[in-house]
mmCIF file of C-alpha atoms in Angstrom:
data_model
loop_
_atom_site.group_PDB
_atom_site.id
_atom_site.type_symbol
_atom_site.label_atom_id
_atom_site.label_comp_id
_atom_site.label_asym_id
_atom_site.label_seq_id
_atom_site.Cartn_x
_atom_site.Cartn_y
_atom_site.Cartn_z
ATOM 1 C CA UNK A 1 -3.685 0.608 -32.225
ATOM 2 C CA UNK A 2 -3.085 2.153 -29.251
ATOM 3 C CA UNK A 3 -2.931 -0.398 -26.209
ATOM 4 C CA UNK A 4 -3.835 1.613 -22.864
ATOM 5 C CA UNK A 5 -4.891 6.051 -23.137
ATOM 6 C CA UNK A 6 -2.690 6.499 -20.240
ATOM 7 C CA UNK A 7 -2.103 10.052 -17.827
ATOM 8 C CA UNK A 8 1.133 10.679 -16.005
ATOM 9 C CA UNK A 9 0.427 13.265 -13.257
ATOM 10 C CA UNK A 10 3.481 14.978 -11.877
ATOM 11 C CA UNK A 11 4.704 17.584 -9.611
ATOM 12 C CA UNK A 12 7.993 18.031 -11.201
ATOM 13 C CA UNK A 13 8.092 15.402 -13.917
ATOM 14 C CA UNK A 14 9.501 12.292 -12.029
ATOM 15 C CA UNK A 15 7.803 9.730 -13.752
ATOM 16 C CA UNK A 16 9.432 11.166 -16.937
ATOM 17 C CA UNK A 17 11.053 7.819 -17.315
ATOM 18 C CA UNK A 18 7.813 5.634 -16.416
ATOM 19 C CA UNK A 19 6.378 7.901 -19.467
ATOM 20 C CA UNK A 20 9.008 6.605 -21.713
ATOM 21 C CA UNK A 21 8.636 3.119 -20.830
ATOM 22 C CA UNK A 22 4.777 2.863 -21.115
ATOM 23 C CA UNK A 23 5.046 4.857 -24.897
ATOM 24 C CA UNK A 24 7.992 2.115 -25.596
ATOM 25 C CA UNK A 25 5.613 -0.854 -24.869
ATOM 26 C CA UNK A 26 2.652 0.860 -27.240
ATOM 27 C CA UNK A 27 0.475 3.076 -25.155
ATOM 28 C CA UNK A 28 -1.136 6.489 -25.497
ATOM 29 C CA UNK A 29 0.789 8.233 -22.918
ATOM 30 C CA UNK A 30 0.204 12.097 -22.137
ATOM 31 C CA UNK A 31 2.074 13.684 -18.780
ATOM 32 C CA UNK A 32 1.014 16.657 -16.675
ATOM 33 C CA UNK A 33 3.522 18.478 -14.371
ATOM 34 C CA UNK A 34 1.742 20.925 -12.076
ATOM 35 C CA UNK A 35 5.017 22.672 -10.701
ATOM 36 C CA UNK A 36 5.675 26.279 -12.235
ATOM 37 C CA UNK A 37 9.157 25.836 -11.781
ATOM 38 C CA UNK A 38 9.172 23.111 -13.932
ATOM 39 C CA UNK A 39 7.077 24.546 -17.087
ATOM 40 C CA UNK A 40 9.422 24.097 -19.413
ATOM 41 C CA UNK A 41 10.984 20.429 -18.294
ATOM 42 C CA UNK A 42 10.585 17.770 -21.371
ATOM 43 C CA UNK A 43 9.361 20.054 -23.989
ATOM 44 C CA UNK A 44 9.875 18.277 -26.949
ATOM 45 C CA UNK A 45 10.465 14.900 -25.247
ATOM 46 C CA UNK A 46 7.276 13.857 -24.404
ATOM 47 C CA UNK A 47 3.416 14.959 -24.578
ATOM 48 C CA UNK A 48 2.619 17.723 -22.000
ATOM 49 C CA UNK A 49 -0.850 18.412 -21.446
ATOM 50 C CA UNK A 50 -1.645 21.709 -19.918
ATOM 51 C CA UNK A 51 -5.653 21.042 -18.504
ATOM 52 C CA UNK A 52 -5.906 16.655 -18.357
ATOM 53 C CA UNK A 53 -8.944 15.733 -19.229
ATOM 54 C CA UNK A 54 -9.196 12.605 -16.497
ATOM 55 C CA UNK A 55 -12.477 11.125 -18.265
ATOM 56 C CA UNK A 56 -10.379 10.653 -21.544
ATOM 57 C CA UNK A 57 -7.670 8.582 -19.654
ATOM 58 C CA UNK A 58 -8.109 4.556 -18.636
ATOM 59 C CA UNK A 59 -5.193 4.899 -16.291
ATOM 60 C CA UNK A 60 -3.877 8.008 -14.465
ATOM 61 C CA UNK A 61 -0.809 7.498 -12.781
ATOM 62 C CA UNK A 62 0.442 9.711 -9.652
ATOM 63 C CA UNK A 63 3.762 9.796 -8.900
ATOM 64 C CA UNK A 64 3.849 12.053 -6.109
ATOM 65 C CA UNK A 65 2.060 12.504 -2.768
ATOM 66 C CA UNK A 66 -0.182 14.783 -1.425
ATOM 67 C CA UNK A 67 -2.749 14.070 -4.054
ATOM 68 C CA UNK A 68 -5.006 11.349 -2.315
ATOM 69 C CA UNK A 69 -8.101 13.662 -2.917
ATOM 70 C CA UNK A 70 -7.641 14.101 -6.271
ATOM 71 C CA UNK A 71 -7.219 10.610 -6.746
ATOM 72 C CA UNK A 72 -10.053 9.427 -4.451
ATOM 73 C CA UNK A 73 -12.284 11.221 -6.747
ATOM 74 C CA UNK A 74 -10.802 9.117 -9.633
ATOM 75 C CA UNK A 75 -11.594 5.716 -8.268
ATOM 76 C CA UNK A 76 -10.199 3.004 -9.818
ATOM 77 C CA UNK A 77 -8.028 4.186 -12.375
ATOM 78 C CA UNK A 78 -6.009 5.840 -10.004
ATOM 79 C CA UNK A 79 -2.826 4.253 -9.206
ATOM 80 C CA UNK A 80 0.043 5.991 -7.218
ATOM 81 C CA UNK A 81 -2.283 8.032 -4.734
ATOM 82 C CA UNK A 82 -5.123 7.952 -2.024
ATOM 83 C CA UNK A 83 -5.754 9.981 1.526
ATOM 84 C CA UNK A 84 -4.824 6.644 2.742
ATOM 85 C CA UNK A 85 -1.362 6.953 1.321
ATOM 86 C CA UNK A 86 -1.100 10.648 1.760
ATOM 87 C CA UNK A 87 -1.920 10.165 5.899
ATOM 88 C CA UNK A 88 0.472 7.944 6.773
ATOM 89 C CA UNK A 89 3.295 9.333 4.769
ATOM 90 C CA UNK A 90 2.549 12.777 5.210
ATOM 91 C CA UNK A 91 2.094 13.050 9.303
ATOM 92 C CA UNK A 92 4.547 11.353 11.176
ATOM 93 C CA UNK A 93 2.353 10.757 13.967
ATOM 94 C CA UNK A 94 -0.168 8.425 11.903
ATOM 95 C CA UNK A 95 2.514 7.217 10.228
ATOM 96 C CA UNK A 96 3.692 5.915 13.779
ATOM 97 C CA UNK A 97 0.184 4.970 14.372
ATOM 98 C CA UNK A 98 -0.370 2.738 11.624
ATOM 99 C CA UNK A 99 2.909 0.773 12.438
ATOM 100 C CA UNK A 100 1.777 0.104 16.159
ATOM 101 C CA UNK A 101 -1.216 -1.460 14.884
ATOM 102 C CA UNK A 102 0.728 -3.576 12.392
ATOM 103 C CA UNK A 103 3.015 -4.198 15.514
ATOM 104 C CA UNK A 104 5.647 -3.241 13.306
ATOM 105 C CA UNK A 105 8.336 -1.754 16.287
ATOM 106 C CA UNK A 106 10.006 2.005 16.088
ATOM 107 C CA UNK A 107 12.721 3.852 18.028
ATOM 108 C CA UNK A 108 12.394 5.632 20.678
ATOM 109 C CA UNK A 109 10.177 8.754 19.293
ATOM 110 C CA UNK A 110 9.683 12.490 20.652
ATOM 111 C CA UNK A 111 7.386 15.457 18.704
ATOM 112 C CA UNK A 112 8.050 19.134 19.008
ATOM 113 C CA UNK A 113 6.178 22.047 18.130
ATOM 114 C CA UNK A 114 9.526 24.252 17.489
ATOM 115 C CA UNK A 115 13.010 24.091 17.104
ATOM 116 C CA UNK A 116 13.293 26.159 20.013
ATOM 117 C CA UNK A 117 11.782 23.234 22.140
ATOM 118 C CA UNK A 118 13.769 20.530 20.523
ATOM 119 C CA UNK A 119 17.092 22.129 21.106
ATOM 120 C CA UNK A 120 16.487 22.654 24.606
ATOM 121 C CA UNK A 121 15.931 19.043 24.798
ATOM 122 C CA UNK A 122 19.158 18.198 22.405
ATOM 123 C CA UNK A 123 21.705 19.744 25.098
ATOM 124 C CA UNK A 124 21.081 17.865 27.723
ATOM 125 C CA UNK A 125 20.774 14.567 25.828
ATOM 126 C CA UNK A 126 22.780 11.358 26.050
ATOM 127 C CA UNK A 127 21.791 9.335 22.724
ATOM 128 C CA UNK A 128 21.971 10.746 19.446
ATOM 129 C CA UNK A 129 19.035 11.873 17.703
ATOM 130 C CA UNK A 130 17.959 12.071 14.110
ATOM 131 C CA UNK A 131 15.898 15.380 12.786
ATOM 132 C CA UNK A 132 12.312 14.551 10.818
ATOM 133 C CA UNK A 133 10.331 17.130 10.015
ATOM 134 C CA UNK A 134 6.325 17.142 9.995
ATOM 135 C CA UNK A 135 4.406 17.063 6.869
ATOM 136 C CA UNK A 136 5.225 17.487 3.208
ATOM 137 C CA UNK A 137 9.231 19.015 3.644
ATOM 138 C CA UNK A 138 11.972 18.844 1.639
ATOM 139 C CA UNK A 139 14.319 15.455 1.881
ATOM 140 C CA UNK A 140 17.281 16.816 2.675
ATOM 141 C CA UNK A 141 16.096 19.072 5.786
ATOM 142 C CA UNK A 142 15.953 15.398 7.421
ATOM 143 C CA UNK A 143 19.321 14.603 9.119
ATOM 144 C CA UNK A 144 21.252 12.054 11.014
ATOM 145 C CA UNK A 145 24.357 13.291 12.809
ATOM 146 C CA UNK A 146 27.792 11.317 12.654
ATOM 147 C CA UNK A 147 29.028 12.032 16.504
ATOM 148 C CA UNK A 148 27.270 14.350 18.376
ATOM 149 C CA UNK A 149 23.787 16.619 18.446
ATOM 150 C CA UNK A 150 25.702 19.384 18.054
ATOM 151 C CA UNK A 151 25.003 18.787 14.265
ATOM 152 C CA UNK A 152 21.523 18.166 14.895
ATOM 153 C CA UNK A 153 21.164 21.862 16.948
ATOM 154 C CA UNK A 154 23.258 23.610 13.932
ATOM 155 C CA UNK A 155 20.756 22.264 11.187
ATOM 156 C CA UNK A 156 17.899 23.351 13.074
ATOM 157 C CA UNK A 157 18.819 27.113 13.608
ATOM 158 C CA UNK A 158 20.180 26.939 10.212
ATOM 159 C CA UNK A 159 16.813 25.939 8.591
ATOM 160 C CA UNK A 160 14.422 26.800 11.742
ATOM 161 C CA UNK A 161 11.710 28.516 9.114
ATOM 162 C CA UNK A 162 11.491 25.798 6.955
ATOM 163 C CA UNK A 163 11.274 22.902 9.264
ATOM 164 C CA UNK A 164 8.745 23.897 11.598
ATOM 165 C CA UNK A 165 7.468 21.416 14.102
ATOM 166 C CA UNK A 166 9.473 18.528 13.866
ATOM 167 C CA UNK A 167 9.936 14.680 15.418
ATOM 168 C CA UNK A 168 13.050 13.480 17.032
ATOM 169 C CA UNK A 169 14.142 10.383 16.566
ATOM 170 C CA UNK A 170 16.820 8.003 18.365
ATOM 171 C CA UNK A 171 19.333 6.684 16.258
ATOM 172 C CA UNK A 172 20.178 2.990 16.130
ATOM 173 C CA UNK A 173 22.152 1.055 13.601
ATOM 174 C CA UNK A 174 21.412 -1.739 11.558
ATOM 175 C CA UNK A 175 20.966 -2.210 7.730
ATOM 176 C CA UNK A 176 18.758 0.325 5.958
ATOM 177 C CA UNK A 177 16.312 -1.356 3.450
ATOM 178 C CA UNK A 178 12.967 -0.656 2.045
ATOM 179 C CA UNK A 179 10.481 -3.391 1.424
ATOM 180 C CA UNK A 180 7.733 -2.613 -0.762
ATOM 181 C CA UNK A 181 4.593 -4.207 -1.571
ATOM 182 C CA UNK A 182 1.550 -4.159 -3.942
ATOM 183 C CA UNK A 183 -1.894 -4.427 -3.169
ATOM 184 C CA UNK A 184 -4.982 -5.132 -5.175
ATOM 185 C CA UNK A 185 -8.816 -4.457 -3.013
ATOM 186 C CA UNK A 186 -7.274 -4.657 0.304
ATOM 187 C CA UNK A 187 -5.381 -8.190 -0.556
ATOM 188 C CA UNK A 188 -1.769 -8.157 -0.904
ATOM 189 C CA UNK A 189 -0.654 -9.238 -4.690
ATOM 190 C CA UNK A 190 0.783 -12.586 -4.285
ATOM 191 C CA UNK A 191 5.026 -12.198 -5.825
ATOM 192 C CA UNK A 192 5.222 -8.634 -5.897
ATOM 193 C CA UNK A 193 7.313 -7.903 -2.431
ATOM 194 C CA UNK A 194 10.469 -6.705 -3.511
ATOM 195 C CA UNK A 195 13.876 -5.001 -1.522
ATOM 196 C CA UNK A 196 15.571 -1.897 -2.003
ATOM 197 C CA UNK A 197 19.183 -0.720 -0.632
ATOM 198 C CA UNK A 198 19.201 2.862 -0.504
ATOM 199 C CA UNK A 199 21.702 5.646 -1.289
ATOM 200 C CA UNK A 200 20.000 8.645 -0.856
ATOM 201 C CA UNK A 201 23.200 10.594 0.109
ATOM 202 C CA UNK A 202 23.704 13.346 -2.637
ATOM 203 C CA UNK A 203 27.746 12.819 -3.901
ATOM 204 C CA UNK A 204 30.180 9.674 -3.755
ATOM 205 C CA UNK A 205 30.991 8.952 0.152
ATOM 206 C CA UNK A 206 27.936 10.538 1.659
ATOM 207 C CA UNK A 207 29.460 14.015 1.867
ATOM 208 C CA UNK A 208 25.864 15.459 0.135
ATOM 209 C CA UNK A 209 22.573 16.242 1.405
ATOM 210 C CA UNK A 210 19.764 13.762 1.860
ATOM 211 C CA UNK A 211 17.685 12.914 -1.536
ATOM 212 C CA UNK A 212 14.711 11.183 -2.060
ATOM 213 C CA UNK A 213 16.866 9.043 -3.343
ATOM 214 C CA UNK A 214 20.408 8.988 -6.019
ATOM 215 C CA UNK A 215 20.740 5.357 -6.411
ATOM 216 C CA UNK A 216 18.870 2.110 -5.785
ATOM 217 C CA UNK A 217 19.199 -1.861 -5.864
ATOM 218 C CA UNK A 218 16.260 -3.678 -6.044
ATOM 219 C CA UNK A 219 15.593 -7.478 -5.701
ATOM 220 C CA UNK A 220 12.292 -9.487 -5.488
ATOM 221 C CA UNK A 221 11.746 -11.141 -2.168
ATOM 222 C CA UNK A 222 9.905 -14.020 -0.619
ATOM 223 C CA UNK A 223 12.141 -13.851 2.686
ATOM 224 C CA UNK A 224 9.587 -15.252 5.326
ATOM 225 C CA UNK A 225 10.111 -12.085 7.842
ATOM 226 C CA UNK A 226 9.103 -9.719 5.287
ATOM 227 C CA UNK A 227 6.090 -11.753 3.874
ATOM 228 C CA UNK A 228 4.707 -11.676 7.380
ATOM 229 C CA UNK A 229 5.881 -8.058 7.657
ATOM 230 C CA UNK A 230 2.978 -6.938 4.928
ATOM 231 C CA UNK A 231 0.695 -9.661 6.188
ATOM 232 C CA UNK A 232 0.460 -8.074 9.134
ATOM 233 C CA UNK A 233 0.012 -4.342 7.141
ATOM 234 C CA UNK A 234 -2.528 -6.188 4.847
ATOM 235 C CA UNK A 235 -4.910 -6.698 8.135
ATOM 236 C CA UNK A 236 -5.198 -3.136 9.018
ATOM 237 C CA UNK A 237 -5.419 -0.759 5.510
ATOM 238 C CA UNK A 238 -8.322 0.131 3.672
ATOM 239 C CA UNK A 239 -10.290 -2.770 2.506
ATOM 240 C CA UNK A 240 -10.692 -1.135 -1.092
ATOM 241 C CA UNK A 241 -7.403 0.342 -0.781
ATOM 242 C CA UNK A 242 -5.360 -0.979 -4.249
ATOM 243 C CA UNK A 243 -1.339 0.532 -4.916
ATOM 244 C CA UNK A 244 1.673 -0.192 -3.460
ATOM 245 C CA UNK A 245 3.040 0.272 0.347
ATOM 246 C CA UNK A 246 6.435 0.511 1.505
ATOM 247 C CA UNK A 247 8.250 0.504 4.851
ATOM 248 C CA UNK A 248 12.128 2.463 4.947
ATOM 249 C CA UNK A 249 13.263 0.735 8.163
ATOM 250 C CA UNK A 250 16.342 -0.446 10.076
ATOM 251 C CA UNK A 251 16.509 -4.473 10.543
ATOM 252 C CA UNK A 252 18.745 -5.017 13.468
ATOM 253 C CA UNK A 253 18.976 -8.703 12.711
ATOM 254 C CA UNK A 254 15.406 -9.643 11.742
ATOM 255 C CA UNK A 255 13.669 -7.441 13.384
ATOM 256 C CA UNK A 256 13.048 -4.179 11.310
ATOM 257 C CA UNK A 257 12.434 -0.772 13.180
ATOM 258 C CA UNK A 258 10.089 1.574 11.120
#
């Protein structure tokens, strides 16, 4: 028998190998992928359901953002999504927010309406700046020059109607690492911290755009600075809030900037 009746909602079908593993260890496992572009990804590879029925399904599993409603609605067998997740990932400014109250520290941090504004500032600056764009955008319109702004000014104008407003960000060096945590009713799950070294550069020595990400190396963690790290985040979410939370920062020494 069947051990778990299990949902995989997608966008474009990333959790195609999540699917695999969760069929592998004996569960019902069916996978929806709401992107038209991608209507014809794993035929004949896995189950594709065309309407999920979520009242069928024990689990449903998100593994995308900008779904929190959706998966508010579900309650508890919603992992993978919440407006509580979709807020602070989704607007930088919250995002921001959210780490000042978890006194987690950031660098120095300026919004813009336009690229028209931004580049104005960019010519007369004397630090170099890294380009985020608001809201749900693509990964690689994000960039973070080599030597001067110059690079930052050319990828605006180059991509001015798909970034939109944008946030500006000072670049500072350190070691890039995610830290990533569960939690289960607003508690953080006790073991489950673990860090991840990054390579989201698309192509051997960087020369690609940015990805969400091309190749990882993860490692469970009970390092002191990071326990206290998602202490400290465990105090201010959602007291019914149950998933998993993670913070991309820079640790100059052991201090991480978010």
């Amino acid at each position: 028998s069947f051990k778990v009746k299990i949902l995989i909602y997608s966008l474009f079908g990333d959790g195609i190998a999540l699917y695999k593993r969760l069929v592998n260890e004996g569960n019902q496992v069916d996978i929806y992928i709401s992107s038209p572009n991608a209507k014809d990804s794993y035929k004949g590879m896995a189950n594709r359901v065309l309407i999920p029925n979520f009242k069928s399904y024990k689990l449903v599993i998100f593994d995308m953002v900008d779904r929190g409603r959706l998966a508010d609605r579900l309650g508890s067998k919603a992992w993978g999504a919440s407006s509580f997740m979709d807020s602070i990932e989704l607007d930088r400014k919250i995002g921001i927010q959210f780490m000042e109250k978890c006194g987690i520290k950031y660098p120095p941090t300026l919004y813009f309406n336009s690229g028209k504004a931004a580049i104005h500032f960019l010519k007369s600056a004397n630090k170099l700046y890294v380009l985020k764009p608001m809201g749900n955008k693509d990964t690689s319109l994000t960039y973070v020059p080599l030597k001067s702004n110059e690079e930052v000014i050319d990828r605006i104008i180059r991509y001015k109607a798909d970034i939109g407003a944008l946030m500006l960000q000072e670049k500072i060096s350190g070691i890039e690492l995610s830290s990533e945590a569960w939690f289960y009713k607003g508690k953080l799950v006790e073991g489950s911290i673990n860090n991840t070294l990054e390579n989201k550069k698309f192509l051997s020595g960087d020369l690609g755009v940015n990805t969400g990400c091309m190749s990882s190396l993860v490692w469970k963690t009970t390092n002191e600075t990071v326990l206290k790290l998602f202490k400290n985040i465990e105090k201010n979410i959602p007291l019914d809030y149950t998933g998993v939370l993670d913070l991309n920062a820079i640790w100059i020494g052991r201090t991480p900037y978010g």
